[in-house]
mmCIF file of N, CA, C and O in Angstrom:
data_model
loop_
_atom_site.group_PDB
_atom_site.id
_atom_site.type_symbol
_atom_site.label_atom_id
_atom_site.label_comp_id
_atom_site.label_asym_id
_atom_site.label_seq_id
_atom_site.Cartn_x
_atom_site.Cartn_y
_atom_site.Cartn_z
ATOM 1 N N UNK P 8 119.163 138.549 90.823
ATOM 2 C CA UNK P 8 119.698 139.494 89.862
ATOM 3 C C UNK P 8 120.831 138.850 89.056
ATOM 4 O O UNK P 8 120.878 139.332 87.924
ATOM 5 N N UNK P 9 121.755 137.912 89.284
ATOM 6 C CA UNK P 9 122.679 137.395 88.791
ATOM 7 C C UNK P 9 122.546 136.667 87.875
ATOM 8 O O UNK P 9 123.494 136.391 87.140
ATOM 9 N N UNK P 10 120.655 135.912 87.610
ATOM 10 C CA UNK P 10 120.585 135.628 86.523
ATOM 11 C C UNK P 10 120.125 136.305 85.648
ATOM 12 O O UNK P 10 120.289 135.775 84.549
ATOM 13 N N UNK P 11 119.507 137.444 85.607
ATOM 14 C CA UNK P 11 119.304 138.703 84.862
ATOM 15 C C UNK P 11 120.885 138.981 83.890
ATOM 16 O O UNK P 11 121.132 138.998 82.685
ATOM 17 N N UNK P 12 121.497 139.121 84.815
ATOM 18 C CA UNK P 12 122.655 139.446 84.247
ATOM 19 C C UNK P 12 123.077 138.922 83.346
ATOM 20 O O UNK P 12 123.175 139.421 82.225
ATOM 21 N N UNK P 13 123.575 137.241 83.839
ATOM 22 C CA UNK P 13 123.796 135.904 82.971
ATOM 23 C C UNK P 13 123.010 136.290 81.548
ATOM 24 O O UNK P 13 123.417 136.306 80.386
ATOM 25 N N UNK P 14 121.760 136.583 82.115
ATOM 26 C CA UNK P 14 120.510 135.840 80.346
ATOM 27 C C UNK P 14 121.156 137.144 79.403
ATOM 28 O O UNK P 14 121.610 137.092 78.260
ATOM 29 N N UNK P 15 120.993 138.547 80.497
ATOM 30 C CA UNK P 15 121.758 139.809 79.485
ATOM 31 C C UNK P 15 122.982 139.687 78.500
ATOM 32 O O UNK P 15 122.998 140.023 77.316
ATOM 33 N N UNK P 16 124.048 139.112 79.272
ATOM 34 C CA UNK P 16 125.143 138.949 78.372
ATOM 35 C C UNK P 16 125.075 138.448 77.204
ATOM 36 O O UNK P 16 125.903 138.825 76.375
ATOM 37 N N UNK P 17 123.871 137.274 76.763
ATOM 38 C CA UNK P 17 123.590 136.822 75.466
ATOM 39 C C UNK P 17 122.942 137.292 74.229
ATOM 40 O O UNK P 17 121.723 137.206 74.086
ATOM 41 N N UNK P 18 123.866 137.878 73.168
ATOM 42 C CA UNK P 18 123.338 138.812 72.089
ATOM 43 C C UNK P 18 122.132 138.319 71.826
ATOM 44 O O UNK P 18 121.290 139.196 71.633
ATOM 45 N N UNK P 19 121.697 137.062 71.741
ATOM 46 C CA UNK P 19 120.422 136.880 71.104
ATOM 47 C C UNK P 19 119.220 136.914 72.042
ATOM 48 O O UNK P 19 118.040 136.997 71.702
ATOM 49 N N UNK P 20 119.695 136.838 73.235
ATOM 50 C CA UNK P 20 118.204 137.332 74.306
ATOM 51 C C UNK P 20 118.355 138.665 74.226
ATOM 52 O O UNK P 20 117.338 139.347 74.098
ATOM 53 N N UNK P 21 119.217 139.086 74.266
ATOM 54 C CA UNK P 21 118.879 140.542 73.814
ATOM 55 C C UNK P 21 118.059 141.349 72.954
ATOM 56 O O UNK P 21 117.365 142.349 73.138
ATOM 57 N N UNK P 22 118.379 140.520 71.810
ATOM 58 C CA UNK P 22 117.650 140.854 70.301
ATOM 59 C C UNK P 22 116.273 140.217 70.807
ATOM 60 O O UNK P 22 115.231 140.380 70.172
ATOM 61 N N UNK P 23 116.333 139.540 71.898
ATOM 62 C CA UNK P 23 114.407 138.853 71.733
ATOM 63 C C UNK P 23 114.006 139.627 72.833
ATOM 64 O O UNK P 23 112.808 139.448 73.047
ATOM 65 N N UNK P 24 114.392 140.212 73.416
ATOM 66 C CA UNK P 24 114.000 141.250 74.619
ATOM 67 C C UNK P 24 113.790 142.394 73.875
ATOM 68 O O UNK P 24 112.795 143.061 74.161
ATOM 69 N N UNK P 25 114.685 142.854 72.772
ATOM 70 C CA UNK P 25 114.181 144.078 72.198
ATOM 71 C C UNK P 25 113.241 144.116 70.739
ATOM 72 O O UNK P 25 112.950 145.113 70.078
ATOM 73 N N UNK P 26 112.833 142.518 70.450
ATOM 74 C CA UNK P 26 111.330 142.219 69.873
ATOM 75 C C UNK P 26 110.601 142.760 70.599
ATOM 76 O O UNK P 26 109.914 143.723 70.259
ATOM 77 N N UNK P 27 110.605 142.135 72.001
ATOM 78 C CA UNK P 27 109.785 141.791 72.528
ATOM 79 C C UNK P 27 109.363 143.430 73.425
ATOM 80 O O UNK P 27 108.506 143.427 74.308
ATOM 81 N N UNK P 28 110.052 144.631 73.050
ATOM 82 C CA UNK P 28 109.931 145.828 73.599
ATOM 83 C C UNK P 28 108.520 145.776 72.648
ATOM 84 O O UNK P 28 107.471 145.546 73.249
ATOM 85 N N UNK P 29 108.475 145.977 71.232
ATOM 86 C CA UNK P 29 107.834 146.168 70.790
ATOM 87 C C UNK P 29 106.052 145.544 70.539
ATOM 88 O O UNK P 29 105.076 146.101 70.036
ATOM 89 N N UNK P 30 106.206 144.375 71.058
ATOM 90 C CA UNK P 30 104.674 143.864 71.419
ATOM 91 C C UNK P 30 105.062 142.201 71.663
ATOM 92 O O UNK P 30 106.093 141.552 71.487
ATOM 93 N N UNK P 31 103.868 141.908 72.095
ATOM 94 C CA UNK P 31 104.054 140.312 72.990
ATOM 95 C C UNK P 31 104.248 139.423 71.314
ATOM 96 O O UNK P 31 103.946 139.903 70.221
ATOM 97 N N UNK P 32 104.618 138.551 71.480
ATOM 98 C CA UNK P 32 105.081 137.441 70.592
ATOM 99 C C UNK P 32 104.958 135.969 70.954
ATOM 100 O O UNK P 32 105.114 135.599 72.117
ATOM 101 N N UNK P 33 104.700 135.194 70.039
ATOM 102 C CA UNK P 33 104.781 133.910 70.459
ATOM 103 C C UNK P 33 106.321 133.083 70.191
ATOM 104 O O UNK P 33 107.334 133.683 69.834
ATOM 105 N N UNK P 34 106.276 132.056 70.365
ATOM 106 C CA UNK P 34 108.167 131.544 70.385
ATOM 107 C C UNK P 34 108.166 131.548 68.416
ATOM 108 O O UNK P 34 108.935 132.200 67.709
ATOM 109 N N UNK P 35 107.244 130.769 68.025
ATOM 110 C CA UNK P 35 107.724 130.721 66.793
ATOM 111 C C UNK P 35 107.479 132.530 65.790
ATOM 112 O O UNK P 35 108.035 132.760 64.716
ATOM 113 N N UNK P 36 107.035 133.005 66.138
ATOM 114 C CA UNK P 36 107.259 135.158 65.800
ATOM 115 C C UNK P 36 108.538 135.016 66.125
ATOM 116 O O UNK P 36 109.192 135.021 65.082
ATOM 117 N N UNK P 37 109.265 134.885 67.121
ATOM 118 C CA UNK P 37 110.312 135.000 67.277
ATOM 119 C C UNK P 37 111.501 134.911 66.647
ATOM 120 O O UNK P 37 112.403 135.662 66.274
ATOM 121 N N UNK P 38 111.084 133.157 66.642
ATOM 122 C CA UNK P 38 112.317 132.225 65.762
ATOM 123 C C UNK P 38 112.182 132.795 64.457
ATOM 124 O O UNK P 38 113.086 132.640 63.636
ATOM 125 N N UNK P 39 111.321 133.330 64.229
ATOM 126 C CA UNK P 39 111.395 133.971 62.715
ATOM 127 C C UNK P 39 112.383 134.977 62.410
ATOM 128 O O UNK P 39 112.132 135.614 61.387
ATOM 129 N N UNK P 40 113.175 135.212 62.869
ATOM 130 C CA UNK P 40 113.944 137.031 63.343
ATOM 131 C C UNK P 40 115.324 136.141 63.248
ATOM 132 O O UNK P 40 116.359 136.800 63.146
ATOM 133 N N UNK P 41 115.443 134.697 63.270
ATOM 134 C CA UNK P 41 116.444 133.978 63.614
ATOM 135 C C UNK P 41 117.125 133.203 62.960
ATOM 136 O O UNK P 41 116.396 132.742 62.082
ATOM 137 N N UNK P 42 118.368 132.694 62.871
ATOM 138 C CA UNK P 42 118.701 131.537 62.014
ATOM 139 C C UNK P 42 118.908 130.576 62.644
ATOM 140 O O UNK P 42 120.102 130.278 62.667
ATOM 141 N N UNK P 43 118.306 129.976 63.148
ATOM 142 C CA UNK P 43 118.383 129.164 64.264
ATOM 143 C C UNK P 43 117.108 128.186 64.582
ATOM 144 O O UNK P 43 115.972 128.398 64.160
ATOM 145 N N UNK P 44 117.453 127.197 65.314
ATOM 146 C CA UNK P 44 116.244 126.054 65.133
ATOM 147 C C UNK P 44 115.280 126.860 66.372
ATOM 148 O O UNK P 44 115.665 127.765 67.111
ATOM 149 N N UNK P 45 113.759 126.140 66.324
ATOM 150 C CA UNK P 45 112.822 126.923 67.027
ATOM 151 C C UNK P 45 113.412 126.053 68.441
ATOM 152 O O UNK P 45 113.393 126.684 69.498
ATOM 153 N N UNK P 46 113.704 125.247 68.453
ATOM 154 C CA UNK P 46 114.600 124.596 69.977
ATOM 155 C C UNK P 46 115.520 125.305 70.254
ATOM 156 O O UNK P 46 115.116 125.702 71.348
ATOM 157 N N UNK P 47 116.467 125.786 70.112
ATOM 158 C CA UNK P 47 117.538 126.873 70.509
ATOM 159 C C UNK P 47 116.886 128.138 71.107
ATOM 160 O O UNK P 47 117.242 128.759 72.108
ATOM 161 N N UNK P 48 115.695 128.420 70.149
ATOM 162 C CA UNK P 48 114.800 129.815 71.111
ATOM 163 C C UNK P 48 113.999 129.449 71.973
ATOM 164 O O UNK P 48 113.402 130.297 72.636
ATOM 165 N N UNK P 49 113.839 128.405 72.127
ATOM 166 C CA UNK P 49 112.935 128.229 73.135
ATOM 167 C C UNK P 49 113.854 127.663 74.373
ATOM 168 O O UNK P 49 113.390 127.467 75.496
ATOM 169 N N UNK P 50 115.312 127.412 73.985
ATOM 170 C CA UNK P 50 116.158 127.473 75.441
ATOM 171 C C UNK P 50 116.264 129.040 75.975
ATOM 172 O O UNK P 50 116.143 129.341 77.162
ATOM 173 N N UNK P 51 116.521 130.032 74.861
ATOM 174 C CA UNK P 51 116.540 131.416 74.896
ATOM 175 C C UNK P 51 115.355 131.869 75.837
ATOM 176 O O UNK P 51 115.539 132.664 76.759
ATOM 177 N N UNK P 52 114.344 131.409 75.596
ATOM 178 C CA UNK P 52 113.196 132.030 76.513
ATOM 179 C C UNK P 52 113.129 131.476 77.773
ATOM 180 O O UNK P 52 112.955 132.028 78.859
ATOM 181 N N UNK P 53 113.324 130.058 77.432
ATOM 182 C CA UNK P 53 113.581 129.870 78.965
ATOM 183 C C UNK P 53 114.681 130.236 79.705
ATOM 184 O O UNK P 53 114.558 130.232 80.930
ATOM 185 N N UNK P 54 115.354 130.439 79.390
ATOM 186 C CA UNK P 54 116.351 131.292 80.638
ATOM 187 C C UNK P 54 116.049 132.555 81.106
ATOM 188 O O UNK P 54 116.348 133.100 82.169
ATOM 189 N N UNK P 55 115.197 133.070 79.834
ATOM 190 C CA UNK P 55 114.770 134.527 79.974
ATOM 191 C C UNK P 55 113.867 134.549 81.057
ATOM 192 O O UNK P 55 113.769 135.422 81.919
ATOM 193 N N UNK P 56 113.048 133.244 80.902
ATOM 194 C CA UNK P 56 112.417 133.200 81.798
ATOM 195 C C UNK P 56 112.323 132.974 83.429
ATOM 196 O O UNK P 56 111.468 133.409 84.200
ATOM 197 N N UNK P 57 113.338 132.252 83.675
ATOM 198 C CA UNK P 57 113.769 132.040 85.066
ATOM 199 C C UNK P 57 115.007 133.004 85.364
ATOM 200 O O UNK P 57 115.445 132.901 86.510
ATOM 201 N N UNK P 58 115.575 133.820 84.625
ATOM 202 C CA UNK P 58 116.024 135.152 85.282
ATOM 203 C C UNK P 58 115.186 136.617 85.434
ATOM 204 O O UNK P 58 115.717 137.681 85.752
ATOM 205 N N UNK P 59 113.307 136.359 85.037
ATOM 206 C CA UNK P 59 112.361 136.552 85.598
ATOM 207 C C UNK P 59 112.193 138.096 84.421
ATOM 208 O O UNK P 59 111.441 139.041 84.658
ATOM 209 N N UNK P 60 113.133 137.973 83.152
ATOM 210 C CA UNK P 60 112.785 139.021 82.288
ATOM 211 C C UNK P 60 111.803 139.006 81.362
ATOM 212 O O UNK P 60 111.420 140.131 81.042
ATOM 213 N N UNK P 61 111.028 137.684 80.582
ATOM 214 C CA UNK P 61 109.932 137.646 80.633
ATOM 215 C C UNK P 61 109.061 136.226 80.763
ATOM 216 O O UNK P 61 109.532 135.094 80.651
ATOM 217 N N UNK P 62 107.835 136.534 80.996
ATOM 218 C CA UNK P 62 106.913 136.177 81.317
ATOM 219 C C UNK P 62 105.951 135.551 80.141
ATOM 220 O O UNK P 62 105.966 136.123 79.051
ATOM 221 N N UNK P 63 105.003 134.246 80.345
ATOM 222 C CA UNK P 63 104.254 134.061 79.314
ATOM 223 C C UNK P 63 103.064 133.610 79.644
ATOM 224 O O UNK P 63 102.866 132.895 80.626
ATOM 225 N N UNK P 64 102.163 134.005 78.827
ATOM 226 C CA UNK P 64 100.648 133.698 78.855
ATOM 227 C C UNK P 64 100.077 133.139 77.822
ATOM 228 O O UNK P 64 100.280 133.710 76.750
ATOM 229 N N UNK P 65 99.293 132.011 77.804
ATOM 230 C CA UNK P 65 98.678 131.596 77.309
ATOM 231 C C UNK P 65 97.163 132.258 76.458
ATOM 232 O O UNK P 65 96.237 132.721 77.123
ATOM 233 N N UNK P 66 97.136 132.215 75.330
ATOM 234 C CA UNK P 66 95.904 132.818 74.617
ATOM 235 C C UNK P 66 95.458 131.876 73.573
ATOM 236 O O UNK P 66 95.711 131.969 72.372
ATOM 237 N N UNK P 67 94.831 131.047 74.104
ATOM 238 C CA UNK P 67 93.741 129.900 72.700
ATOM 239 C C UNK P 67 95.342 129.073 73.003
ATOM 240 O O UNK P 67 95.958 129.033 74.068
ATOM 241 N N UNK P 68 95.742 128.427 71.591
ATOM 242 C CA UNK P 68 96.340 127.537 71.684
ATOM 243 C C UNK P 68 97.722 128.436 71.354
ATOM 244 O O UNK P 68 98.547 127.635 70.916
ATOM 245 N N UNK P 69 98.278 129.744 71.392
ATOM 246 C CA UNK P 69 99.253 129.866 71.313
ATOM 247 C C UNK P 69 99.587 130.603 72.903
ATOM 248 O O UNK P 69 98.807 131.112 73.708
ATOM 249 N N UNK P 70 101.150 130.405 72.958
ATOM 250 C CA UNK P 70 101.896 131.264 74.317
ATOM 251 C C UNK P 70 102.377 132.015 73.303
ATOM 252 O O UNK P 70 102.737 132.071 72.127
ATOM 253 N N UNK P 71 102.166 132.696 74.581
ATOM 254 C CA UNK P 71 102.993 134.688 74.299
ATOM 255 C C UNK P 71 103.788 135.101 74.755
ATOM 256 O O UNK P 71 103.428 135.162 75.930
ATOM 257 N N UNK P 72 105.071 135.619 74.671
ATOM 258 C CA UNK P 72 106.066 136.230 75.521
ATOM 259 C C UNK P 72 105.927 137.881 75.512
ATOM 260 O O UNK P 72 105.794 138.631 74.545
ATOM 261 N N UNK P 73 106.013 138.219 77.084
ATOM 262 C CA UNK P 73 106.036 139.642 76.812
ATOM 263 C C UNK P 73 106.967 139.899 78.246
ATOM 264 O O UNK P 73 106.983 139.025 79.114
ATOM 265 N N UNK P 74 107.780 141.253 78.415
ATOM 266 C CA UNK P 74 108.681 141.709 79.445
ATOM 267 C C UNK P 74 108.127 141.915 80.242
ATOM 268 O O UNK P 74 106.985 142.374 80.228
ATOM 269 N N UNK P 75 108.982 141.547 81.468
ATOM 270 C CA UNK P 75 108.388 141.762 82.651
ATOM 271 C C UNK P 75 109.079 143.000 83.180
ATOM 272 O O UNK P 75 110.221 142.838 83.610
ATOM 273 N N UNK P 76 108.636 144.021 83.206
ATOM 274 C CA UNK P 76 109.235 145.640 83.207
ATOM 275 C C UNK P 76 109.748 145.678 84.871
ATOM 276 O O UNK P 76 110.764 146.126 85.402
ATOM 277 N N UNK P 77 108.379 144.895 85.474
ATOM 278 C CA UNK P 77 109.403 144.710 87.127
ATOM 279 C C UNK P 77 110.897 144.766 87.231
ATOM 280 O O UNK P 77 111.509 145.695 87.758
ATOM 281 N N UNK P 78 111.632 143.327 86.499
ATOM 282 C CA UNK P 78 112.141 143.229 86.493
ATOM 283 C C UNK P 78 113.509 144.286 86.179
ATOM 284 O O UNK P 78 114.655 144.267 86.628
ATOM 285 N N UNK P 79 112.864 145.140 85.261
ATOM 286 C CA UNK P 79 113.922 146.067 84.570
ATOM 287 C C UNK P 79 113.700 146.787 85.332
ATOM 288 O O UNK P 79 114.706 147.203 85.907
ATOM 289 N N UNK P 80 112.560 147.281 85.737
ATOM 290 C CA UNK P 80 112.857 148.593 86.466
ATOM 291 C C UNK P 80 113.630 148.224 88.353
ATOM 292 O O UNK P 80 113.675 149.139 89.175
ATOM 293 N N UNK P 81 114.032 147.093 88.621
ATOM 294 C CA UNK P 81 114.956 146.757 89.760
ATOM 295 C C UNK P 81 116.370 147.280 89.190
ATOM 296 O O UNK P 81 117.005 148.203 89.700
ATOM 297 N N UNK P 82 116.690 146.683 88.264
ATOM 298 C CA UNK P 82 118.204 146.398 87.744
ATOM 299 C C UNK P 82 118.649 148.072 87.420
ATOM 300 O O UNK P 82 119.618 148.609 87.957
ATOM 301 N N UNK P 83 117.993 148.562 86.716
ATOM 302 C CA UNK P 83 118.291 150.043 86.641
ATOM 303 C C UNK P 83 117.720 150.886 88.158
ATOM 304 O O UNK P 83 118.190 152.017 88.283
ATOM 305 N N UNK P 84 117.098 150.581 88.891
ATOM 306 C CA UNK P 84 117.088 151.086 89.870
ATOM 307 C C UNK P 84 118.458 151.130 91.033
ATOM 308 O O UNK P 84 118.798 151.935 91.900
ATOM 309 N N UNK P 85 119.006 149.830 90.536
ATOM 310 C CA UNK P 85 120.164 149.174 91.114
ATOM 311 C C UNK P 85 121.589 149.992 90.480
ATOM 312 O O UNK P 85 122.569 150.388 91.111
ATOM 313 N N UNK P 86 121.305 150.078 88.998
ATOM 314 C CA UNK P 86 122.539 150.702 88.329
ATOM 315 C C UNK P 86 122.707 152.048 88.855
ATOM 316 O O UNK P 86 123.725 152.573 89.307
ATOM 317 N N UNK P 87 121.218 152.643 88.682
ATOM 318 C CA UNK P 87 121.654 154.109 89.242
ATOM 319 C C UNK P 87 122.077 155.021 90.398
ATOM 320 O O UNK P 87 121.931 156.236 90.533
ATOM 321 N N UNK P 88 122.934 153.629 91.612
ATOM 322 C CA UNK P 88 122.616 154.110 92.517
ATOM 323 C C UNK P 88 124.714 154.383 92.512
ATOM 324 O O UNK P 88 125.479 154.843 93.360
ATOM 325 N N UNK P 89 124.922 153.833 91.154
ATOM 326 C CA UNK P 89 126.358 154.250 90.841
ATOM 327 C C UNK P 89 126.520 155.371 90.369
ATOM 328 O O UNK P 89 127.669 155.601 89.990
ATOM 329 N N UNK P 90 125.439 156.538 90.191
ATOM 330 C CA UNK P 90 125.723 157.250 89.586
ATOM 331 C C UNK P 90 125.863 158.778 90.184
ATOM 332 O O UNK P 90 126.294 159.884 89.859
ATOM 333 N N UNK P 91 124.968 157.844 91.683
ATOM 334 C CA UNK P 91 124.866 158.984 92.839
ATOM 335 C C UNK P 91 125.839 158.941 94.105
ATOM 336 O O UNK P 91 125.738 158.322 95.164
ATOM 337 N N UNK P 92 126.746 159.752 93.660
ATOM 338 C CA UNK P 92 127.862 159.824 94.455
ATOM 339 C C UNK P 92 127.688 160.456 95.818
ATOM 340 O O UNK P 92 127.990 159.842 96.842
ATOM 341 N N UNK P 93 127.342 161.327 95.825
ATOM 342 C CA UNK P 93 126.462 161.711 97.146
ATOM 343 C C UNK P 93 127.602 163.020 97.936
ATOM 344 O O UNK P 93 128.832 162.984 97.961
ATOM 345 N N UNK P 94 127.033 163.687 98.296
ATOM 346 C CA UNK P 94 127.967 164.861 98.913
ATOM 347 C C UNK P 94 128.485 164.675 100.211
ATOM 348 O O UNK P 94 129.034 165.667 100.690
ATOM 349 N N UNK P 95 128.434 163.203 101.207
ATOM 350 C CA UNK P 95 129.024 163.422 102.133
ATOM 351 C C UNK P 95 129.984 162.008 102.148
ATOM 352 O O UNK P 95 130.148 161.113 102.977
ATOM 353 N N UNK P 96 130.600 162.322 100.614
ATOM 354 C CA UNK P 96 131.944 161.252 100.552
ATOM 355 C C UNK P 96 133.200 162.140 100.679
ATOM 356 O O UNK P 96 133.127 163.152 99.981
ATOM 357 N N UNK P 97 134.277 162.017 101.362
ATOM 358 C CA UNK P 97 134.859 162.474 101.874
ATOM 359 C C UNK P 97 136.219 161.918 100.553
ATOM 360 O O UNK P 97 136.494 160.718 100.528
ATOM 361 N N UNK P 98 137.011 162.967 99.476
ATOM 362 C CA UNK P 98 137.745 162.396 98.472
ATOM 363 C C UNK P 98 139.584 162.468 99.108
ATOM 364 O O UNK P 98 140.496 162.021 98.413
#
């Protein structure tokens, strides 16, 4: 989870996580959204990728990035457990 976190803090995996809400993409779809060299996003994905937020598949000769919802649905499973205070805490 700690690298979830890490890749979160970075505005621009962010912005490619919330492309990437909207349908799978390849790296260069991406870099298009960007001002930035297609090497800089493709460090972006890879981190994305080994903090396990998304995932890629191969189709003909292009890769695809798409979210791995597993993943999200841990971390908010995790957040919300701050939200349940519970009735036998003693204030």
């Amino acid at each position: 989870m700690k690298e979830a976190f890490k890749a979160l803090a970075d505005p621009t995996r962010r912005k490619i996580l919330d492309l990437l809400k909207a349908k799978d993409l390849t790296a260069g779809q991406i870099a298009d959204h960007f001002d930035m060299s297609k090497p800089s996003i493709s460090q972006h994905l890879r981190l994305l990728k080994q903090a396990g937020l998304v995932e890629d598949e191969k189709q003909g000769q292009y890769v695809y990035y798409h979210l791995n919802i597993t993943v999200f649905q841990e971390l908010i499973s995790w957040a919300m457990t701050f939200t349940d205070k519970g009735d036998d805490h003693d204030a």
